[in-house]
Amino acid sequence: MSRPWPLLAGSLALCIGLPLALAGAPFAAYIVTGAFLQLLFAAGMNLLSGYTGITPLSFAGITGISAYLCVGLVMRAGWSFWAAWPVATLVAAFVGVLLGLPALRLRGFYFVLSSLVVQTVLTLAFTAFASLTNGDTGISQIPPPSSPFVAGGTLGGTGLDLLIALVGWAGVVISWRLAGSGFGRRLVAVREDPELAETLGVDVVFCKLAAFFISSLYAAAGGPLMAVFVGFISPRSFDLLASLNIWLMVAFGGQGSIAGPLIGTLILAPLPSFLLGYYQVKDIIYGLLIITVTVAMPGGIHGWISNRMRPRLP
Amino acid sequence: MDSETILVGVSILTTGLLLGAIFSLAASGVTIVYGSIWLPNASNGQFFLIAPLIAWLLVTSFGLSTPAAAGLALILAVPFSYFLEATLIRRFYDVPNRNIAYFMVTLGLTQVFAGLLNITFGQWSDQFSLPPVLGGISWIGPFPMQNNRLLVLCLAITLLVALFSLMRYHRFGRALRAVFQNREAAALRGVDVRAVYRTSFLLGTLMIFAAGLLYGMALSFDLTLAWNMAVTVFAIMIVGGPGSVLGAVVVGMMFGFTQAVVSAFATPTIASFAYLGAMLGVLLLKPDGLFTR
């Protein structure tokens, strides 16, 4: 895009204005902030799944590592959230790179399967090491972060909503800049044909690892935010279904584009809030959508629309 | 050795045999489907669970006997598999890298089935079990074994033997193995590849249903069984080598005994860790599995 500034300024204004406007409507604010959080996750998933062509089903596990680590540092070691958040994010992102190493060896289905194994092991570990994670019961009453402006105050309600909206916005903007850069085009080259990319001088190993690191940063940065926003974490919040649902938002909207995950998240993220108490119905709907997207619309909504708008040869 | 140690040892041995035979049966079903269609069925655990749940429903609501209910549930595998084949599976037969698409589709199916079972069977009961077909205990030499479990074990082994004979001696089995080895060459030699795909999906579904029914006849179960089985069966398939029935049986037996030993002395979670570790190790070191030629 030649002149991105109006779009950037407009979306930024929306991200600041929306939480402020909804300050008096807690339920609506909850839905909107939840959507911003999912937007961050979807942007990170899109970098790997859409641009690099690697589907990491261990995505939510990275989020979980970061969330548990941050909550542990805050509630047990007495750290400030503002110190624990970046530390937990960096640690979890490095773990994400380690867990991505199989992608250097395994192709296609075999990597997806290995990431499913990793995700399952992580969920089992969150349950099994109950002394650190409180097992299946989960950790509740997670305190909100301290206010960076008022000494002794806490950042809750609209303040926290604003923070998450800004982080979500920054995540999408950064992924957009990355996708348009030379690095983003190298990722696409790796996706399309790794051997050819290698002969063209693309460092495939570096590209894959860098994509894993950046994508894991997204997954990890959202974990602590999710913990303080919801106030509760349990192994269920970071299981295979969570990973699959993030993938669904990306694939439903359209992988490998910036608008696609935006569309997918805006449609799917609010859905669970309207089905409160019927979360199994949500599972069924999401499952059916996964099947529909895979069978009928591999390009997602975005791919379908841009197919329609492309001028056709007579 | 005192008598208590012997009793624990014998119970591990019989449980290991039983679980091993059932795992082998289910894993053979999944591995046949992967070997021919390239369909890694992530929802095999749900298939495995649905079969005994149907039998349980038939027993509790319609008063059928366990063998009749199990037989009916097994027959239901035919329309079930035909429906899935016609609506979903068939669409991808000609797609080159279809295993990823299939994997995603079956993960979606898993989510749908899990939701459906939760709002139906999950509301009706926490724990399910089928009334035993046979009562009493037999002594095999000095070892006691429940007649019911002995029957299930015999049935499982009979089915495995039948599968091996089918694969080795029957026309269909030979066509199936030809497709495993080389699709194009098999087609050139006059094998109807699509018909083999269809039949192998049916055969695989029947095997998983049979394994689930045998499990339900021998042991009590709950809805978490589906996910545990899915992980276990996938691990068996990968370690044994996708497409290798021999690998599925050998590794299935090994995993069955592992499960029996671990559940006697520790929590089953450790067994899951062991399976997943084995699967990851094989994926990284020898992605074709241990038993592929």
mmCIF file of N, CA and C in Angstrom, chain A residues 79-190:
data_model
loop_
_atom_site.group_PDB
_atom_site.id
_atom_site.type_symbol
_atom_site.label_atom_id
_atom_site.label_comp_id
_atom_site.label_asym_id
_atom_site.label_seq_id
_atom_site.Cartn_x
_atom_site.Cartn_y
_atom_site.Cartn_z
ATOM 1 N N TRP A 79 7.012 -10.761 41.732
ATOM 2 C CA TRP A 79 7.471 -9.817 40.718
ATOM 3 C C TRP A 79 6.345 -8.861 40.332
ATOM 4 N N SER A 80 6.727 -7.743 39.755
ATOM 5 C CA SER A 80 5.725 -6.875 39.152
ATOM 6 C C SER A 80 5.327 -7.474 37.812
ATOM 7 N N PHE A 81 4.047 -7.284 37.406
ATOM 8 C CA PHE A 81 3.588 -7.816 36.118
ATOM 9 C C PHE A 81 4.436 -7.276 34.990
ATOM 10 N N TRP A 82 4.852 -6.019 35.099
ATOM 11 C CA TRP A 82 5.566 -5.362 33.996
ATOM 12 C C TRP A 82 6.954 -5.935 33.807
ATOM 13 N N ALA A 83 7.524 -6.560 34.862
ATOM 14 C CA ALA A 83 8.802 -7.248 34.703
ATOM 15 C C ALA A 83 8.559 -8.687 34.251
ATOM 16 N N ALA A 84 7.508 -9.303 34.816
ATOM 17 C CA ALA A 84 7.269 -10.725 34.535
ATOM 18 C C ALA A 84 6.788 -10.939 33.103
ATOM 19 N N TRP A 85 6.002 -9.990 32.584
ATOM 20 C CA TRP A 85 5.426 -10.159 31.241
ATOM 21 C C TRP A 85 6.503 -10.334 30.166
ATOM 22 N N PRO A 86 7.471 -9.361 30.053
ATOM 23 C CA PRO A 86 8.491 -9.571 29.007
ATOM 24 C C PRO A 86 9.364 -10.792 29.253
ATOM 25 N N VAL A 87 9.688 -11.052 30.517
ATOM 26 C CA VAL A 87 10.547 -12.214 30.784
ATOM 27 C C VAL A 87 9.837 -13.491 30.352
ATOM 28 N N ALA A 88 8.574 -13.645 30.786
ATOM 29 C CA ALA A 88 7.816 -14.851 30.431
ATOM 30 C C ALA A 88 7.667 -14.959 28.917
ATOM 31 N N THR A 89 7.444 -13.822 28.249
ATOM 32 C CA THR A 89 7.268 -13.829 26.802
ATOM 33 C C THR A 89 8.529 -14.313 26.104
ATOM 34 N N LEU A 90 9.681 -13.770 26.527
ATOM 35 C CA LEU A 90 10.935 -14.162 25.877
ATOM 36 C C LEU A 90 11.243 -15.638 26.120
ATOM 37 N N VAL A 91 11.083 -16.073 27.374
ATOM 38 C CA VAL A 91 11.381 -17.477 27.687
ATOM 39 C C VAL A 91 10.500 -18.396 26.850
ATOM 40 N N ALA A 92 9.190 -18.092 26.835
ATOM 41 C CA ALA A 92 8.267 -18.966 26.100
ATOM 42 C C ALA A 92 8.559 -18.930 24.605
ATOM 43 N N ALA A 93 9.000 -17.765 24.090
ATOM 44 C CA ALA A 93 9.300 -17.696 22.662
ATOM 45 C C ALA A 93 10.516 -18.553 22.329
ATOM 46 N N PHE A 94 11.510 -18.576 23.213
ATOM 47 C CA PHE A 94 12.670 -19.441 22.967
ATOM 48 C C PHE A 94 12.261 -20.906 23.028
ATOM 49 N N VAL A 95 11.387 -21.244 23.999
ATOM 50 C CA VAL A 95 10.871 -22.613 24.044
ATOM 51 C C VAL A 95 10.157 -22.932 22.731
ATOM 52 N N GLY A 96 9.425 -21.941 22.209
ATOM 53 C CA GLY A 96 8.715 -22.137 20.948
ATOM 54 C C GLY A 96 9.677 -22.454 19.814
ATOM 55 N N VAL A 97 10.841 -21.781 19.788
ATOM 56 C CA VAL A 97 11.826 -22.075 18.742
ATOM 57 C C VAL A 97 12.344 -23.503 18.898
ATOM 58 N N LEU A 98 12.621 -23.892 20.154
ATOM 59 C CA LEU A 98 13.092 -25.266 20.396
ATOM 60 C C LEU A 98 12.065 -26.276 19.896
ATOM 61 N N LEU A 99 10.779 -26.019 20.228
ATOM 62 C CA LEU A 99 9.735 -26.956 19.828
ATOM 63 C C LEU A 99 9.503 -26.916 18.324
ATOM 64 N N GLY A 100 9.998 -25.847 17.666
ATOM 65 C CA GLY A 100 9.848 -25.755 16.223
ATOM 66 C C GLY A 100 10.957 -26.469 15.474
ATOM 67 N N LEU A 101 12.006 -26.892 16.194
ATOM 68 C CA LEU A 101 13.132 -27.549 15.521
ATOM 69 C C LEU A 101 12.724 -28.730 14.644
ATOM 70 N N PRO A 102 11.726 -29.555 15.061
ATOM 71 C CA PRO A 102 11.333 -30.659 14.172
ATOM 72 C C PRO A 102 10.925 -30.196 12.787
ATOM 73 N N ALA A 103 10.495 -28.924 12.651
ATOM 74 C CA ALA A 103 10.053 -28.431 11.342
ATOM 75 C C ALA A 103 11.201 -28.398 10.347
ATOM 76 N N LEU A 104 12.443 -28.378 10.854
ATOM 77 C CA LEU A 104 13.579 -28.364 9.942
ATOM 78 C C LEU A 104 13.734 -29.717 9.262
ATOM 79 N N ARG A 105 13.212 -30.768 9.890
ATOM 80 C CA ARG A 105 13.391 -32.127 9.379
ATOM 81 C C ARG A 105 12.119 -32.682 8.772
ATOM 82 N N LEU A 106 10.979 -32.313 9.355
ATOM 83 C CA LEU A 106 9.724 -32.959 8.970
ATOM 84 C C LEU A 106 8.931 -32.070 8.043
ATOM 85 N N ARG A 107 8.285 -32.692 7.074
ATOM 86 C CA ARG A 107 7.501 -31.960 6.102
ATOM 87 C C ARG A 107 6.022 -32.225 6.306
ATOM 88 N N GLY A 108 5.230 -31.244 5.966
ATOM 89 C CA GLY A 108 3.786 -31.419 5.848
ATOM 90 C C GLY A 108 3.136 -32.082 7.051
ATOM 91 N N PHE A 109 2.418 -33.146 6.755
ATOM 92 C CA PHE A 109 1.629 -33.827 7.768
ATOM 93 C C PHE A 109 2.475 -34.247 8.965
ATOM 94 N N TYR A 110 3.727 -34.705 8.694
ATOM 95 C CA TYR A 110 4.533 -35.212 9.799
ATOM 96 C C TYR A 110 4.869 -34.105 10.787
ATOM 97 N N PHE A 111 5.079 -32.879 10.297
ATOM 98 C CA PHE A 111 5.315 -31.809 11.257
ATOM 99 C C PHE A 111 4.037 -31.469 12.025
ATOM 100 N N VAL A 112 2.900 -31.417 11.323
ATOM 101 C CA VAL A 112 1.642 -31.100 12.011
ATOM 102 C C VAL A 112 1.420 -32.111 13.132
ATOM 103 N N LEU A 113 1.701 -33.387 12.814
ATOM 104 C CA LEU A 113 1.513 -34.431 13.820
ATOM 105 C C LEU A 113 2.468 -34.228 14.993
ATOM 106 N N SER A 114 3.740 -33.912 14.692
ATOM 107 C CA SER A 114 4.689 -33.735 15.787
ATOM 108 C C SER A 114 4.292 -32.536 16.640
ATOM 109 N N SER A 115 3.724 -31.494 16.019
ATOM 110 C CA SER A 115 3.304 -30.348 16.826
ATOM 111 C C SER A 115 2.086 -30.706 17.671
ATOM 112 N N LEU A 116 1.248 -31.607 17.156
ATOM 113 C CA LEU A 116 0.116 -32.086 17.960
ATOM 114 C C LEU A 116 0.623 -32.866 19.174
ATOM 115 N N VAL A 117 1.677 -33.670 18.942
ATOM 116 C CA VAL A 117 2.265 -34.416 20.063
ATOM 117 C C VAL A 117 2.796 -33.440 21.099
ATOM 118 N N VAL A 118 3.534 -32.414 20.626
ATOM 119 C CA VAL A 118 4.101 -31.435 21.550
ATOM 120 C C VAL A 118 2.987 -30.754 22.346
ATOM 121 N N GLN A 119 1.913 -30.368 21.636
ATOM 122 C CA GLN A 119 0.791 -29.712 22.312
ATOM 123 C C GLN A 119 0.185 -30.632 23.377
ATOM 124 N N THR A 120 0.011 -31.910 23.038
ATOM 125 C CA THR A 120 -0.575 -32.845 23.997
ATOM 126 C C THR A 120 0.328 -33.013 25.209
ATOM 127 N N VAL A 121 1.661 -33.108 24.963
ATOM 128 C CA VAL A 121 2.593 -33.240 26.083
ATOM 129 C C VAL A 121 2.507 -32.010 26.980
ATOM 130 N N LEU A 122 2.429 -30.814 26.368
ATOM 131 C CA LEU A 122 2.358 -29.591 27.170
ATOM 132 C C LEU A 122 1.093 -29.570 28.024
ATOM 133 N N THR A 123 -0.070 -29.930 27.410
ATOM 134 C CA THR A 123 -1.310 -29.943 28.177
ATOM 135 C C THR A 123 -1.214 -30.942 29.329
ATOM 136 N N LEU A 124 -0.653 -32.135 29.025
ATOM 137 C CA LEU A 124 -0.472 -33.134 30.087
ATOM 138 C C LEU A 124 0.426 -32.577 31.184
ATOM 139 N N ALA A 125 1.487 -31.859 30.778
ATOM 140 C CA ALA A 125 2.429 -31.322 31.763
ATOM 141 C C ALA A 125 1.756 -30.265 32.633
ATOM 142 N N PHE A 126 0.912 -29.412 32.015
ATOM 143 C CA PHE A 126 0.196 -28.404 32.812
ATOM 144 C C PHE A 126 -0.665 -29.081 33.869
ATOM 145 N N THR A 127 -1.215 -30.256 33.527
ATOM 146 C CA THR A 127 -2.055 -30.971 34.478
ATOM 147 C C THR A 127 -1.205 -31.730 35.492
ATOM 148 N N ALA A 128 -0.104 -32.339 35.014
ATOM 149 C CA ALA A 128 0.641 -33.266 35.858
ATOM 150 C C ALA A 128 1.465 -32.555 36.927
ATOM 151 N N PHE A 129 2.059 -31.401 36.602
ATOM 152 C CA PHE A 129 2.876 -30.715 37.601
ATOM 153 C C PHE A 129 1.994 -29.778 38.424
ATOM 154 N N ALA A 130 1.121 -30.421 39.234
ATOM 155 C CA ALA A 130 0.087 -29.660 39.927
ATOM 156 C C ALA A 130 0.682 -28.707 40.968
ATOM 157 N N SER A 131 1.890 -29.009 41.466
ATOM 158 C CA SER A 131 2.461 -28.130 42.492
ATOM 159 C C SER A 131 2.764 -26.748 41.898
ATOM 160 N N LEU A 132 3.036 -26.701 40.585
ATOM 161 C CA LEU A 132 3.326 -25.410 39.951
ATOM 162 C C LEU A 132 2.086 -24.783 39.320
ATOM 163 N N THR A 133 1.188 -25.647 38.806
ATOM 164 C CA THR A 133 0.102 -25.123 37.980
ATOM 165 C C THR A 133 -1.267 -25.305 38.623
ATOM 166 N N ASN A 134 -1.317 -25.959 39.783
ATOM 167 C CA ASN A 134 -2.582 -26.261 40.454
ATOM 168 C C ASN A 134 -3.453 -27.214 39.617
ATOM 169 N N GLY A 135 -2.819 -27.958 38.724
ATOM 170 C CA GLY A 135 -3.490 -29.033 37.998
ATOM 171 C C GLY A 135 -4.739 -28.604 37.255
ATOM 172 N N ASP A 136 -5.717 -29.530 37.211
ATOM 173 C CA ASP A 136 -6.939 -29.299 36.455
ATOM 174 C C ASP A 136 -7.773 -28.159 37.030
ATOM 175 N N THR A 137 -7.627 -27.903 38.339
ATOM 176 C CA THR A 137 -8.416 -26.845 38.974
ATOM 177 C C THR A 137 -8.079 -25.479 38.398
ATOM 178 N N GLY A 138 -6.814 -25.315 38.017
ATOM 179 C CA GLY A 138 -6.400 -24.040 37.455
ATOM 180 C C GLY A 138 -6.061 -23.024 38.536
ATOM 181 N N ILE A 139 -5.570 -21.890 38.101
ATOM 182 C CA ILE A 139 -5.221 -20.810 39.023
ATOM 183 C C ILE A 139 -6.260 -19.712 38.852
ATOM 184 N N SER A 140 -6.939 -19.371 39.943
ATOM 185 C CA SER A 140 -7.943 -18.318 39.833
ATOM 186 C C SER A 140 -7.497 -17.117 40.657
ATOM 187 N N GLN A 141 -8.281 -16.076 40.610
ATOM 188 C CA GLN A 141 -8.000 -14.820 41.312
ATOM 189 C C GLN A 141 -6.604 -14.308 41.007
ATOM 190 N N ILE A 142 -6.276 -14.272 39.713
ATOM 191 C CA ILE A 142 -5.004 -13.694 39.292
ATOM 192 C C ILE A 142 -5.145 -12.173 39.418
ATOM 193 N N PRO A 143 -4.241 -11.519 40.169
ATOM 194 C CA PRO A 143 -4.408 -10.076 40.396
ATOM 195 C C PRO A 143 -4.167 -9.286 39.112
ATOM 196 N N PRO A 144 -4.870 -8.176 38.915
ATOM 197 C CA PRO A 144 -4.603 -7.318 37.757
ATOM 198 C C PRO A 144 -3.231 -6.676 37.917
ATOM 199 N N PRO A 145 -2.621 -6.282 36.797
ATOM 200 C CA PRO A 145 -1.300 -5.646 36.900
ATOM 201 C C PRO A 145 -1.384 -4.319 37.653
ATOM 202 N N SER A 146 -0.231 -3.943 38.253
ATOM 203 C CA SER A 146 -0.216 -2.659 38.943
ATOM 204 C C SER A 146 -0.253 -1.539 37.908
ATOM 205 N N SER A 147 -0.794 -0.400 38.316
ATOM 206 C CA SER A 147 -0.909 0.708 37.374
ATOM 207 C C SER A 147 0.455 1.329 37.147
ATOM 208 N N PRO A 148 0.816 1.560 35.862
ATOM 209 C CA PRO A 148 2.106 2.206 35.608
ATOM 210 C C PRO A 148 2.087 3.692 35.902
ATOM 211 N N PHE A 149 0.906 4.255 36.121
ATOM 212 C CA PHE A 149 0.806 5.711 36.289
ATOM 213 C C PHE A 149 0.569 6.122 37.739
ATOM 214 N N VAL A 150 -0.299 5.382 38.441
ATOM 215 C CA VAL A 150 -0.644 5.750 39.806
ATOM 216 C C VAL A 150 0.062 4.788 40.754
ATOM 217 N N ALA A 151 0.858 5.304 41.705
ATOM 218 C CA ALA A 151 1.548 4.438 42.654
ATOM 219 C C ALA A 151 0.521 3.712 43.513
ATOM 220 N N GLY A 152 0.669 2.376 43.624
ATOM 221 C CA GLY A 152 -0.237 1.591 44.468
ATOM 222 C C GLY A 152 -1.547 1.245 43.814
ATOM 223 N N GLY A 153 -1.832 1.835 42.630
ATOM 224 C CA GLY A 153 -3.090 1.512 41.958
ATOM 225 C C GLY A 153 -2.961 0.271 41.103
ATOM 226 N N THR A 154 -4.102 -0.218 40.599
ATOM 227 C CA THR A 154 -4.047 -1.355 39.702
ATOM 228 C C THR A 154 -4.652 -0.966 38.357
ATOM 229 N N LEU A 155 -4.190 -1.711 37.323
ATOM 230 C CA LEU A 155 -4.683 -1.463 35.976
ATOM 231 C C LEU A 155 -5.782 -2.479 35.699
ATOM 232 N N GLY A 156 -7.019 -2.059 35.861
ATOM 233 C CA GLY A 156 -8.110 -2.997 35.609
ATOM 234 C C GLY A 156 -9.102 -2.363 34.660
ATOM 235 N N GLY A 157 -10.177 -3.083 34.377
ATOM 236 C CA GLY A 157 -11.270 -2.534 33.588
ATOM 237 C C GLY A 157 -10.809 -1.919 32.286
ATOM 238 N N THR A 158 -11.203 -0.666 32.068
ATOM 239 C CA THR A 158 -10.952 -0.016 30.785
ATOM 240 C C THR A 158 -9.461 0.137 30.503
ATOM 241 N N GLY A 159 -8.653 0.375 31.533
ATOM 242 C CA GLY A 159 -7.217 0.513 31.339
ATOM 243 C C GLY A 159 -6.622 -0.732 30.725
ATOM 244 N N LEU A 160 -6.990 -1.885 31.285
ATOM 245 C CA LEU A 160 -6.491 -3.162 30.776
ATOM 246 C C LEU A 160 -7.025 -3.416 29.369
ATOM 247 N N ASP A 161 -8.312 -3.079 29.153
ATOM 248 C CA ASP A 161 -8.893 -3.234 27.813
ATOM 249 C C ASP A 161 -8.089 -2.445 26.792
ATOM 250 N N LEU A 162 -7.710 -1.207 27.164
ATOM 251 C CA LEU A 162 -6.923 -0.356 26.271
ATOM 252 C C LEU A 162 -5.580 -0.997 25.959
ATOM 253 N N LEU A 163 -4.921 -1.500 27.012
ATOM 254 C CA LEU A 163 -3.604 -2.122 26.825
ATOM 255 C C LEU A 163 -3.709 -3.259 25.814
ATOM 256 N N ILE A 164 -4.707 -4.154 26.024
ATOM 257 C CA ILE A 164 -4.835 -5.320 25.147
ATOM 258 C C ILE A 164 -5.179 -4.881 23.725
ATOM 259 N N ALA A 165 -6.050 -3.867 23.588
ATOM 260 C CA ALA A 165 -6.398 -3.391 22.247
ATOM 261 C C ALA A 165 -5.164 -2.861 21.537
ATOM 262 N N LEU A 166 -4.320 -2.114 22.276
ATOM 263 C CA LEU A 166 -3.121 -1.560 21.647
ATOM 264 C C LEU A 166 -2.140 -2.662 21.251
ATOM 265 N N VAL A 167 -1.983 -3.654 22.133
ATOM 266 C CA VAL A 167 -1.071 -4.753 21.807
ATOM 267 C C VAL A 167 -1.586 -5.511 20.577
ATOM 268 N N GLY A 168 -2.900 -5.763 20.534
ATOM 269 C CA GLY A 168 -3.477 -6.446 19.378
ATOM 270 C C GLY A 168 -3.250 -5.655 18.103
ATOM 271 N N TRP A 169 -3.467 -4.346 18.187
ATOM 272 C CA TRP A 169 -3.274 -3.476 17.020
ATOM 273 C C TRP A 169 -1.820 -3.531 16.564
ATOM 274 N N ALA A 170 -0.897 -3.394 17.534
ATOM 275 C CA ALA A 170 0.530 -3.423 17.197
ATOM 276 C C ALA A 170 0.885 -4.764 16.563
ATOM 277 N N GLY A 171 0.315 -5.844 17.078
ATOM 278 C CA GLY A 171 0.611 -7.161 16.529
ATOM 279 C C GLY A 171 0.228 -7.260 15.072
ATOM 280 N N VAL A 172 -0.975 -6.796 14.752
ATOM 281 C CA VAL A 172 -1.438 -6.875 13.362
ATOM 282 C C VAL A 172 -0.578 -5.982 12.471
ATOM 283 N N VAL A 173 -0.274 -4.752 12.952
ATOM 284 C CA VAL A 173 0.511 -3.826 12.126
ATOM 285 C C VAL A 173 1.909 -4.389 11.865
ATOM 286 N N ILE A 174 2.530 -4.948 12.923
ATOM 287 C CA ILE A 174 3.880 -5.512 12.744
ATOM 288 C C ILE A 174 3.839 -6.673 11.757
ATOM 289 N N SER A 175 2.821 -7.529 11.873
ATOM 290 C CA SER A 175 2.753 -8.670 10.953
ATOM 291 C C SER A 175 2.542 -8.186 9.520
ATOM 292 N N TRP A 176 1.818 -7.072 9.377
ATOM 293 C CA TRP A 176 1.590 -6.510 8.045
ATOM 294 C C TRP A 176 2.893 -5.990 7.460
ATOM 295 N N ARG A 177 3.679 -5.245 8.279
ATOM 296 C CA ARG A 177 4.958 -4.731 7.805
ATOM 297 C C ARG A 177 5.904 -5.880 7.463
ATOM 298 N N LEU A 178 5.908 -6.909 8.332
ATOM 299 C CA LEU A 178 6.789 -8.061 8.099
ATOM 300 C C LEU A 178 6.426 -8.760 6.796
ATOM 301 N N ALA A 179 5.101 -8.953 6.583
ATOM 302 C CA ALA A 179 4.665 -9.689 5.404
ATOM 303 C C ALA A 179 5.058 -8.960 4.135
ATOM 304 N N GLY A 180 5.066 -7.622 4.177
ATOM 305 C CA GLY A 180 5.414 -6.863 2.986
ATOM 306 C C GLY A 180 6.907 -6.709 2.785
ATOM 307 N N SER A 181 7.706 -7.079 3.799
ATOM 308 C CA SER A 181 9.147 -6.863 3.709
ATOM 309 C C SER A 181 9.807 -7.981 2.902
ATOM 310 N N GLY A 182 11.110 -7.839 2.671
ATOM 311 C CA GLY A 182 11.862 -8.878 1.987
ATOM 312 C C GLY A 182 11.807 -10.186 2.762
ATOM 313 N N PHE A 183 11.844 -10.068 4.090
ATOM 314 C CA PHE A 183 11.768 -11.254 4.930
ATOM 315 C C PHE A 183 10.454 -12.013 4.686
ATOM 316 N N GLY A 184 9.349 -11.258 4.617
ATOM 317 C CA GLY A 184 8.058 -11.877 4.376
ATOM 318 C C GLY A 184 8.022 -12.602 3.044
ATOM 319 N N ARG A 185 8.639 -11.988 2.035
ATOM 320 C CA ARG A 185 8.639 -12.641 0.718
ATOM 321 C C ARG A 185 9.522 -13.880 0.728
ATOM 322 N N ARG A 186 10.600 -13.848 1.531
ATOM 323 C CA ARG A 186 11.421 -15.060 1.641
ATOM 324 C C ARG A 186 10.632 -16.185 2.296
ATOM 325 N N LEU A 187 9.797 -15.807 3.306
ATOM 326 C CA LEU A 187 8.964 -16.827 3.951
ATOM 327 C C LEU A 187 8.038 -17.476 2.928
ATOM 328 N N VAL A 188 7.430 -16.655 2.080
ATOM 329 C CA VAL A 188 6.528 -17.196 1.056
ATOM 330 C C VAL A 188 7.295 -18.118 0.116
ATOM 331 N N ALA A 189 8.541 -17.727 -0.215
ATOM 332 C CA ALA A 189 9.354 -18.575 -1.078
ATOM 333 C C ALA A 189 9.595 -19.927 -0.419
ATOM 334 N N VAL A 190 9.869 -19.905 0.895
ATOM 335 C CA VAL A 190 10.088 -21.163 1.619
ATOM 336 C C VAL A 190 8.817 -22.002 1.591
#
